[in-house]
PDB file of C-alpha atoms in Angstrom:
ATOM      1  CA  UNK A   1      74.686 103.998  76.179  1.00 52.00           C
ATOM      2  CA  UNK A   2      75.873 106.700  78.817  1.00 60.00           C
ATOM      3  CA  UNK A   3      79.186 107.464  79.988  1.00 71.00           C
ATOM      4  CA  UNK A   4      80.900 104.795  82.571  1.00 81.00           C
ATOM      5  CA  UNK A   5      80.875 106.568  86.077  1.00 91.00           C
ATOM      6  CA  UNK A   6      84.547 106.334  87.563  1.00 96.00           C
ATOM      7  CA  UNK A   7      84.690 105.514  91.129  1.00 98.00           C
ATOM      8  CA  UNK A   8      87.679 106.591  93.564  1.00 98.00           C
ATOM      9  CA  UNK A   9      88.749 105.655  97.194  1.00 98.00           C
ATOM     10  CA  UNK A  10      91.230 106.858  99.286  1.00 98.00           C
ATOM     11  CA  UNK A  11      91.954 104.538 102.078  1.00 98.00           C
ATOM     12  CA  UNK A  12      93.114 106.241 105.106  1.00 97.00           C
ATOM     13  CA  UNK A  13      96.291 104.069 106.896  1.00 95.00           C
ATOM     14  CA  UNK A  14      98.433 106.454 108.741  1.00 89.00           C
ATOM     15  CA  UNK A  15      97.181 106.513 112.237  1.00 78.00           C
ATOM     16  CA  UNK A  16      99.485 105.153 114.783  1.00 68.00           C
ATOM     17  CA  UNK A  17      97.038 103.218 116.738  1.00 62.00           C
ATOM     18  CA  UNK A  18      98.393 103.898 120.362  1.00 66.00           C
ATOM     19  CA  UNK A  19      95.478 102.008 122.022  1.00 64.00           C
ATOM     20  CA  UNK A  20      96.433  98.984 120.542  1.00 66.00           C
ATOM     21  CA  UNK A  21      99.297  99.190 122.830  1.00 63.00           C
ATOM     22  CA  UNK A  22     101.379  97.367 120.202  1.00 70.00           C
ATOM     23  CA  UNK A  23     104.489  98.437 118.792  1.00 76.00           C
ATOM     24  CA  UNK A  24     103.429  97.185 115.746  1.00 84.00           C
ATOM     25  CA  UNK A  25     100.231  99.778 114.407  1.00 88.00           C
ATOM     26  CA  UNK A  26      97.109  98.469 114.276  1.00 90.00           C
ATOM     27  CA  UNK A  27      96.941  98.679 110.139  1.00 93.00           C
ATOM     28  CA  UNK A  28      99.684  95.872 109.751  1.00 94.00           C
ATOM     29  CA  UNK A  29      99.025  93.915 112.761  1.00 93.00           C
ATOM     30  CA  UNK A  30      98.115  90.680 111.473  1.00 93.00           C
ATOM     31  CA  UNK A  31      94.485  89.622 111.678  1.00 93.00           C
ATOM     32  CA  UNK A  32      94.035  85.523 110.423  1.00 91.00           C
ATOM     33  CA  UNK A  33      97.726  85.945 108.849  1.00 91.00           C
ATOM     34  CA  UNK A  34      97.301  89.137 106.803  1.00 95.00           C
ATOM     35  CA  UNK A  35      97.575  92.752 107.864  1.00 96.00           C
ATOM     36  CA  UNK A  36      94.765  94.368 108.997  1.00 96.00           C
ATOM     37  CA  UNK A  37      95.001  97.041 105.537  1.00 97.00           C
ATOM     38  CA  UNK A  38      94.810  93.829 103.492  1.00 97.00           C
ATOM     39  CA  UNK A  39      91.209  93.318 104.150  1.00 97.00           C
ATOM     40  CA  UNK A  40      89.405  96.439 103.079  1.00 97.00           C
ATOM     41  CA  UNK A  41      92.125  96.651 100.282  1.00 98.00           C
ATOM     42  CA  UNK A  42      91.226  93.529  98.807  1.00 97.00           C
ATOM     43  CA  UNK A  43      87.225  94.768  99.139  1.00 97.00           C
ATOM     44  CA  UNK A  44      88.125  97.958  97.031  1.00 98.00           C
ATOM     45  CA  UNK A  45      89.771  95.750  94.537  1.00 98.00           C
ATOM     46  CA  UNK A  46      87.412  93.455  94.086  1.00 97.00           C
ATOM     47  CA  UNK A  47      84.685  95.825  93.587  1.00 97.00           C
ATOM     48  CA  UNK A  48      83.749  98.433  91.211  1.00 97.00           C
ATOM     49  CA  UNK A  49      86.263 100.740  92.086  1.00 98.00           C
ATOM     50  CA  UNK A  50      88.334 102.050  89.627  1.00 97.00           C
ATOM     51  CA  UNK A  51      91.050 103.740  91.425  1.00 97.00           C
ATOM     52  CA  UNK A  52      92.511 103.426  95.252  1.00 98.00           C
ATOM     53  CA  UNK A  53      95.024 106.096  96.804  1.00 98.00           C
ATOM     54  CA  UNK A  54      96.491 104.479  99.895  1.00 98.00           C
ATOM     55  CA  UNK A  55      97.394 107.143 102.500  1.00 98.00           C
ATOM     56  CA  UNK A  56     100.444 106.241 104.971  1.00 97.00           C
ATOM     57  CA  UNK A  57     102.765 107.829 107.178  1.00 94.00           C
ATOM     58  CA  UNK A  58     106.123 108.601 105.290  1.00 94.00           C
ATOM     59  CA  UNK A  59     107.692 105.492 107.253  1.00 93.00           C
ATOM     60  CA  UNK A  60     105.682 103.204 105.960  1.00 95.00           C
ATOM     61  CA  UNK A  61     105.493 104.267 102.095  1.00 96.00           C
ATOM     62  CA  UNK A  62     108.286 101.529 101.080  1.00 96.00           C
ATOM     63  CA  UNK A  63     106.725  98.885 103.082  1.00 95.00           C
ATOM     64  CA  UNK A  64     103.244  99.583 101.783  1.00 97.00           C
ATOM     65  CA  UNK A  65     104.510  99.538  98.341  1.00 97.00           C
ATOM     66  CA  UNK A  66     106.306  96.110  98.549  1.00 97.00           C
ATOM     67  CA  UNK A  67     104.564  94.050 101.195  1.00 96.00           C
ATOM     68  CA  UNK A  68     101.221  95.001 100.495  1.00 97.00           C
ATOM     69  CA  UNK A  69     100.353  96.363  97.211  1.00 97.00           C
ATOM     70  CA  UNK A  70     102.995  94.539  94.723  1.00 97.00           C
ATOM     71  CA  UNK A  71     102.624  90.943  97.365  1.00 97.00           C
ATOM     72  CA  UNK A  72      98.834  91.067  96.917  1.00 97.00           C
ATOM     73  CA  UNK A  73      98.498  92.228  93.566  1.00 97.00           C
ATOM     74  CA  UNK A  74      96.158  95.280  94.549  1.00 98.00           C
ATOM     75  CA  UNK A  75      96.466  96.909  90.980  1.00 98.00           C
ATOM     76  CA  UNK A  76      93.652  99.215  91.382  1.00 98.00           C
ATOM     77  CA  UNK A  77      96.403 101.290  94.560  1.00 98.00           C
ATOM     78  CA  UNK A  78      97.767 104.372  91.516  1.00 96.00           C
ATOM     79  CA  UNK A  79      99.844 106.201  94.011  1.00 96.00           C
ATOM     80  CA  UNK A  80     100.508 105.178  98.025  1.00 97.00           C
ATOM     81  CA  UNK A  81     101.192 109.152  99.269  1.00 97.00           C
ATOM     82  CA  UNK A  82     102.631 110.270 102.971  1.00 96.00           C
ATOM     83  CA  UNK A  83      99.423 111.598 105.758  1.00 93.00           C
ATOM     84  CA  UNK A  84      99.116 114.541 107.005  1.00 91.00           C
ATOM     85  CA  UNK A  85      98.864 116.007 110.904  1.00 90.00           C
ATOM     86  CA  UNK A  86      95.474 115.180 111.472  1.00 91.00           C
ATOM     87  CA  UNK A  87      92.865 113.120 109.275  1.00 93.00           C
ATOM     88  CA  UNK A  88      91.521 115.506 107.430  1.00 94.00           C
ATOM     89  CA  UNK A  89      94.997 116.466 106.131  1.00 94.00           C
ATOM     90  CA  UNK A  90      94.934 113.051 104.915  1.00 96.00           C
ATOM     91  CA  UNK A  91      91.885 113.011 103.082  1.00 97.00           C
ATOM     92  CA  UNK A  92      92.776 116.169 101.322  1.00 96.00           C
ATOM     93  CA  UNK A  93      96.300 115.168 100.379  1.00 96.00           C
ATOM     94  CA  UNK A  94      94.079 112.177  98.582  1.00 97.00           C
ATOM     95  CA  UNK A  95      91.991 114.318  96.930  1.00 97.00           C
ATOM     96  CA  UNK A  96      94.477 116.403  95.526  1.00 96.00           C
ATOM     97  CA  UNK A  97      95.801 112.530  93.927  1.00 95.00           C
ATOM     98  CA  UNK A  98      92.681 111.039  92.781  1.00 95.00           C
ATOM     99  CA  UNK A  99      92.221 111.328  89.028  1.00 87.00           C
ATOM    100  CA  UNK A 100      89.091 112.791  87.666  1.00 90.00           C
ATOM    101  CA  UNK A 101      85.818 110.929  88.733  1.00 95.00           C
ATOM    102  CA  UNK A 102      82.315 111.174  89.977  1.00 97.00           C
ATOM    103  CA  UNK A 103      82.375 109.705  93.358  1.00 98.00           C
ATOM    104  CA  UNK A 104      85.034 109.247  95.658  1.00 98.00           C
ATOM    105  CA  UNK A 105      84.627 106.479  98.908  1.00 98.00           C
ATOM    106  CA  UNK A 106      86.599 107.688 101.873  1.00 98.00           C
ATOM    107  CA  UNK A 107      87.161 104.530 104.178  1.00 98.00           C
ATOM    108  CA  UNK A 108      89.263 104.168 107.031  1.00 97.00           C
ATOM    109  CA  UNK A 109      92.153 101.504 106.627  1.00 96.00           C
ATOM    110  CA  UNK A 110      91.324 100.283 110.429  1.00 95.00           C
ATOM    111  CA  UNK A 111      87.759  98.854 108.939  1.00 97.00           C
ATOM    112  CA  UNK A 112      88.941  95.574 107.607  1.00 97.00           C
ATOM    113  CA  UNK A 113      85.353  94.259 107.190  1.00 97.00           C
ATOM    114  CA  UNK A 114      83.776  96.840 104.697  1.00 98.00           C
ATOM    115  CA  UNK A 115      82.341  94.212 101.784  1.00 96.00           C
ATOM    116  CA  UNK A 116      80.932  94.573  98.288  1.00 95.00           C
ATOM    117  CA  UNK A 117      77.502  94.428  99.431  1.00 97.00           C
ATOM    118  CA  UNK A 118      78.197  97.690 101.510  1.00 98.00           C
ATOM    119  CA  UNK A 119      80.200  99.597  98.963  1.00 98.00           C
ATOM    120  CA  UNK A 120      77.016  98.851  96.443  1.00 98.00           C
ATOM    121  CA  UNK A 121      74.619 100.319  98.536  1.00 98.00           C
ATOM    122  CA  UNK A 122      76.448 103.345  99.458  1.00 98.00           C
ATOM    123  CA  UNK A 123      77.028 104.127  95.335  1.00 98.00           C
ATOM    124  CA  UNK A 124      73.198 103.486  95.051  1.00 98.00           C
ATOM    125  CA  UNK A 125      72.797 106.060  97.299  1.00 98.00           C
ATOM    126  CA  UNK A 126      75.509 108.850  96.813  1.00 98.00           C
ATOM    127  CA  UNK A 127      73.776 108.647  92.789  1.00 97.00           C
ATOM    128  CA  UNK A 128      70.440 109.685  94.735  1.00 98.00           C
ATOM    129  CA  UNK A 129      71.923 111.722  96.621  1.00 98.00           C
ATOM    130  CA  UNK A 130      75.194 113.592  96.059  1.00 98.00           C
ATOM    131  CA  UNK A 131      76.407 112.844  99.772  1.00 98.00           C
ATOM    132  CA  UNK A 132      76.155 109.530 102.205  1.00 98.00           C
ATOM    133  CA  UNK A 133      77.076 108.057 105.128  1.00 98.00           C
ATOM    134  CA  UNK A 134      77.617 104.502 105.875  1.00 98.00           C
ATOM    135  CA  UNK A 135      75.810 103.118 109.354  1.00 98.00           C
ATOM    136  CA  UNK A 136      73.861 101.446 111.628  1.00 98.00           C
ATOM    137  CA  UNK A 137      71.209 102.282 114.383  1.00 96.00           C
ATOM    138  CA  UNK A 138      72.694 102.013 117.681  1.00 96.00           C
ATOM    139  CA  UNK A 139      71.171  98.962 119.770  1.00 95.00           C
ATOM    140  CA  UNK A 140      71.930 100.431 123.461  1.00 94.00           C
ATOM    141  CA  UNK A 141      69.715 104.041 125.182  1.00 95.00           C
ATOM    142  CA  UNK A 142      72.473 106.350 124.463  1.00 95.00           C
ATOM    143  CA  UNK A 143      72.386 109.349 127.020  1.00 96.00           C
ATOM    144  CA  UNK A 144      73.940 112.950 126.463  1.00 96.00           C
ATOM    145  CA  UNK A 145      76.055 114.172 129.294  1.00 97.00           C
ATOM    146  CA  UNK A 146      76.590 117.743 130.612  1.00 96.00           C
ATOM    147  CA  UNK A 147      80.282 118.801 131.566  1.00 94.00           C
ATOM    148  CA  UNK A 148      80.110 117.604 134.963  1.00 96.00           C
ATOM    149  CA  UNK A 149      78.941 113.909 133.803  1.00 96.00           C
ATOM    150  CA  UNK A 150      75.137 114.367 134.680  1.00 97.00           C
ATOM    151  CA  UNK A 151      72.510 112.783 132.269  1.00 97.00           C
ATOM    152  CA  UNK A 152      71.331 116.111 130.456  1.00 97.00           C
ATOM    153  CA  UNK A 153      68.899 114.148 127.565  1.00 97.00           C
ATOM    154  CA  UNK A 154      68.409 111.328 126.125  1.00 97.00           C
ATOM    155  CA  UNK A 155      67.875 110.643 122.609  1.00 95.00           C
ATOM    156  CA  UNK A 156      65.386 108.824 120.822  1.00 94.00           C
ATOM    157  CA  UNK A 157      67.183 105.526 120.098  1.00 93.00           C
ATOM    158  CA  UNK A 158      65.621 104.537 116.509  1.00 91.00           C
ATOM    159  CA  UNK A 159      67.217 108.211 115.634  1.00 95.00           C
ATOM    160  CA  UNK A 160      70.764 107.544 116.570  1.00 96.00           C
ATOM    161  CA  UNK A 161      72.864 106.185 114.346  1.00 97.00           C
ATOM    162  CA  UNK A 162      76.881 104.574 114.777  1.00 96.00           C
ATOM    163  CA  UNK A 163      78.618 106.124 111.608  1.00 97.00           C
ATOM    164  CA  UNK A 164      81.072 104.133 109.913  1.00 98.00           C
ATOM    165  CA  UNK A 165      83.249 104.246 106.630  1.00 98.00           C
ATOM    166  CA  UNK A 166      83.368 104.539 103.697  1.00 98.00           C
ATOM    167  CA  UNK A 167      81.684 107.925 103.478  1.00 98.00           C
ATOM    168  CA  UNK A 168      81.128 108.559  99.924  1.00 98.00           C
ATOM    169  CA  UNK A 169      80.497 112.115  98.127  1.00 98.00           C
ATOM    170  CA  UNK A 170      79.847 113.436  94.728  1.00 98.00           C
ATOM    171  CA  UNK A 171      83.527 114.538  93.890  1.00 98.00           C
ATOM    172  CA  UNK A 172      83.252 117.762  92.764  1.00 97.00           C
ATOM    173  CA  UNK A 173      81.315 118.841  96.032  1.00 98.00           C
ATOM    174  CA  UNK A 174      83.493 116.834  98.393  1.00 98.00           C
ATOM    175  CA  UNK A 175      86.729 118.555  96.724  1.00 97.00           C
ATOM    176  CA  UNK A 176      84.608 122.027  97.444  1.00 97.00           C
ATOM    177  CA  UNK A 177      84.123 121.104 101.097  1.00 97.00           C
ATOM    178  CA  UNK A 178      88.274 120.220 101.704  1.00 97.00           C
ATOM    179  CA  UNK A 179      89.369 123.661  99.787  1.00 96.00           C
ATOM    180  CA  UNK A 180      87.007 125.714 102.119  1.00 96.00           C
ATOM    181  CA  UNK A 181      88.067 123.591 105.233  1.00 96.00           C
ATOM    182  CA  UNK A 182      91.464 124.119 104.028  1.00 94.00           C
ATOM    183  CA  UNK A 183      91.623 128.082 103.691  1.00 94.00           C
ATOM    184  CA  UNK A 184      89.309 128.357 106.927  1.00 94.00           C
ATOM    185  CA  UNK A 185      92.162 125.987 108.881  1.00 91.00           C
ATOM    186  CA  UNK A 186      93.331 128.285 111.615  1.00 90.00           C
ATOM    187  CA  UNK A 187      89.927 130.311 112.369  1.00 91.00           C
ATOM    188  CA  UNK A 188      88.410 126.605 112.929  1.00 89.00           C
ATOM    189  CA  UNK A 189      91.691 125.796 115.173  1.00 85.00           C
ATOM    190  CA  UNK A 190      90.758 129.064 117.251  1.00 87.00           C
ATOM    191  CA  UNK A 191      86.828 128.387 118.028  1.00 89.00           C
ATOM    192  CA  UNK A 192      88.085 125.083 119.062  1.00 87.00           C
ATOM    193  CA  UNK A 193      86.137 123.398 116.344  1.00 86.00           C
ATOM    194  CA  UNK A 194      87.349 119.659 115.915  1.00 87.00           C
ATOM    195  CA  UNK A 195      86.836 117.888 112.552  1.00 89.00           C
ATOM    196  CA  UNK A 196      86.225 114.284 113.272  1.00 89.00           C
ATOM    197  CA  UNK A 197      84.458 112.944 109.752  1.00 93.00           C
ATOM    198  CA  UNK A 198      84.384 113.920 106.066  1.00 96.00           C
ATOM    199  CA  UNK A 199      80.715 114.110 106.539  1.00 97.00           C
ATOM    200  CA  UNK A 200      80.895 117.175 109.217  1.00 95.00           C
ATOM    201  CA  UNK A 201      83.365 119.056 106.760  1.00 96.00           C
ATOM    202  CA  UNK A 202      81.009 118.683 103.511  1.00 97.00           C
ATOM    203  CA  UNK A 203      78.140 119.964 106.137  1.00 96.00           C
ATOM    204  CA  UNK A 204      80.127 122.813 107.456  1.00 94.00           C
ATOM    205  CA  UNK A 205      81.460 124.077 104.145  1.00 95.00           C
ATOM    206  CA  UNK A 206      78.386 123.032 101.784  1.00 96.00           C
ATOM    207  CA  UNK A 207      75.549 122.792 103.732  1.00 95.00           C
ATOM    208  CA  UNK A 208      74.947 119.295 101.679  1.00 97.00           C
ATOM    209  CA  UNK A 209      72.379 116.986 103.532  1.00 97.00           C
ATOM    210  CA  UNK A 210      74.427 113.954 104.613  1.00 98.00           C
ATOM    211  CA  UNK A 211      71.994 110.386 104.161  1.00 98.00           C
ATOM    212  CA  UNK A 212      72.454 107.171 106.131  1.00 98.00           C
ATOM    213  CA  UNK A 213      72.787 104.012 104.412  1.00 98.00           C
ATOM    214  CA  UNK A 214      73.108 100.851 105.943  1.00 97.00           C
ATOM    215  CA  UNK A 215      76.561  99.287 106.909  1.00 98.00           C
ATOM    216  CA  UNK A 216      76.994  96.497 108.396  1.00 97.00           C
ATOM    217  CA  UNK A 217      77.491  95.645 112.406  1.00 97.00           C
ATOM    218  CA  UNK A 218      80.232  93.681 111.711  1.00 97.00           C
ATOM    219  CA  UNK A 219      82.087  96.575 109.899  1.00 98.00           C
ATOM    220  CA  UNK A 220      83.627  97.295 113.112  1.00 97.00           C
ATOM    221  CA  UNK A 221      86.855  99.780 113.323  1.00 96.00           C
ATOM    222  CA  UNK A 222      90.116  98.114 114.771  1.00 95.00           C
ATOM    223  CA  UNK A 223      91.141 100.574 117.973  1.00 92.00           C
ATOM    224  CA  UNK A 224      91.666  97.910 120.586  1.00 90.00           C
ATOM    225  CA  UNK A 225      93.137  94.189 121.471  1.00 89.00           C
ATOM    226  CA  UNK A 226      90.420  92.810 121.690  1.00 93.00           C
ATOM    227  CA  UNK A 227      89.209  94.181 118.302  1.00 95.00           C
ATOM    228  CA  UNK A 228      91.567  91.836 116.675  1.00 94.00           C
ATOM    229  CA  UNK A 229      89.390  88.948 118.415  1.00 94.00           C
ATOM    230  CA  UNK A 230      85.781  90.181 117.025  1.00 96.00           C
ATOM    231  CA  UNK A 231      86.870  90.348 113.678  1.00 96.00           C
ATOM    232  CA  UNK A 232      88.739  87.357 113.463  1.00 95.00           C
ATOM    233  CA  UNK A 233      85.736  86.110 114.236  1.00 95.00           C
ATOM    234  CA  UNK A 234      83.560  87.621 111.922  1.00 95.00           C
ATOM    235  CA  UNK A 235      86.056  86.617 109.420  1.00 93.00           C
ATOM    236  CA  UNK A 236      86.163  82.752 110.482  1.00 91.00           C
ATOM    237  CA  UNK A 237      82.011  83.529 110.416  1.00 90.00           C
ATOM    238  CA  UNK A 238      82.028  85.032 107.045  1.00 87.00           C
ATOM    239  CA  UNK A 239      84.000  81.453 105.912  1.00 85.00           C
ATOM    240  CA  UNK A 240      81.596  79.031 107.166  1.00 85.00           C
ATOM    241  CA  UNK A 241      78.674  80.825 105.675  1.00 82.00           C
ATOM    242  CA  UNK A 242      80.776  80.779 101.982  1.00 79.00           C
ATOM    243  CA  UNK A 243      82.005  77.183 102.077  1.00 77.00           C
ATOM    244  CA  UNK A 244      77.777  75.702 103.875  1.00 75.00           C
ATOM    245  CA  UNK A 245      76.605  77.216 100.470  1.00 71.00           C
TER     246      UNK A 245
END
């Protein structure tokens, strides 16, 4: 029998959320009486995973530590670390935590609807194919603007794709990708470049092909009010479904 392969994630939670126009953030706003975090947490735990690094702003490290991890028994959280300026600091400050393994799942705390059934498929895949992306084809015509907000093209719609989290990457080549984005830092800050997924920087620095795999429509990210709303009642949804069976 071969060798187990580990699994890591490092759950990103140390945006502020300003659109939320809350004073509390949007990760520990409560959504059906438990933080927002508490929901893709519990999906990491209950899975396959075999290792979580929670990434928080330095505020919130204490609070993490006692009102979500030890309250909710997430064993599977080894170390709860302070954020960086910008995302991508985060992700590689988790990288530089997680213990040795073969494929790390980068999810974004604000996605409190990620489920087993999604975290599955995307392993399936990243074993086929060292790098994937977590989805779903976009249901509206999507049109590409020029800078002065004409129409300049418009893309085939069964091509265009929402990307969602977790993104999930071979370890060893998604460690690669963050050194070389790393050292190339302030050249990238000079052409203007912006770094917006995990998938760009493993493009840019490895020139890995990225695959799509199926997500979910529901696994929708938590940015505004009314976000709260839709997944409450996706959750209430998901309920009725379990208990009809």
């Amino acid at each position: 029998m071969g060798k187990k392969e580990r699994t890591a994630a490092i759950v990103l939670a140390a945006g502020s959320g300003k659109r939320m126009e809350s004073s509390t953030k949007k990760q520990y706003m409560l959504l059906r009486e438990k933080p927002v975090i508490y929901y893709s947490l519990k999906a990491f735990q209950d899975s396959f995973i075999d290792e979580i690094v929670l990434v928080v702003s330095p505020d919130d490290i204490e609070y993490c530590q006692k009102e979500i991890v030890k309250r909710y028994g997430f064993s599977k959280v080894k170390s709860i670390i302070e954020g960086g300026k910008e995302r991508y600091h985060s992700v590689a400050a988790g990288l530089s935590r997680i213990s040795e393994c073969d494929f790390v799942f980068i999810h974004d705390g604000a996605r409190p609807l990620v489920t087993e059934e999604i975290l599955g498929r995307a392993l399936s895949c990243v074993k086929k194919f060292k790098a994937c992306v977590t989805g779903m084809p976009v249901k509206d015509t999507i049109k590409i603007a020029d800078k002065e907000g004409y129409i300049s093209s418009t893309p085939e719609r069964k091509l265009v794709w929402m990307v969602q989290t977790p993104q999930v990457f071979d370890c060893a080549l998604i460690k690669e990708a963050y050194d070389k984005l790393i050292l190339s830092e302030k050249d990238l800050l000079k052409e203007g470049i912006t770094i917006t997924d995990d998938a760009m920087v493993v493009e840019k620095f490895t020139g890995q092909p990225i695959k799509l795999v199926s997500g979910s429509y529901e696994n929708i990210k938590i940015t505004t009010p009314e976000d709260i709303i839709t997944a409450e009642n996706f959750i209430k949804d998901r309920e009725n479904r379990i208990s009809s069976r």
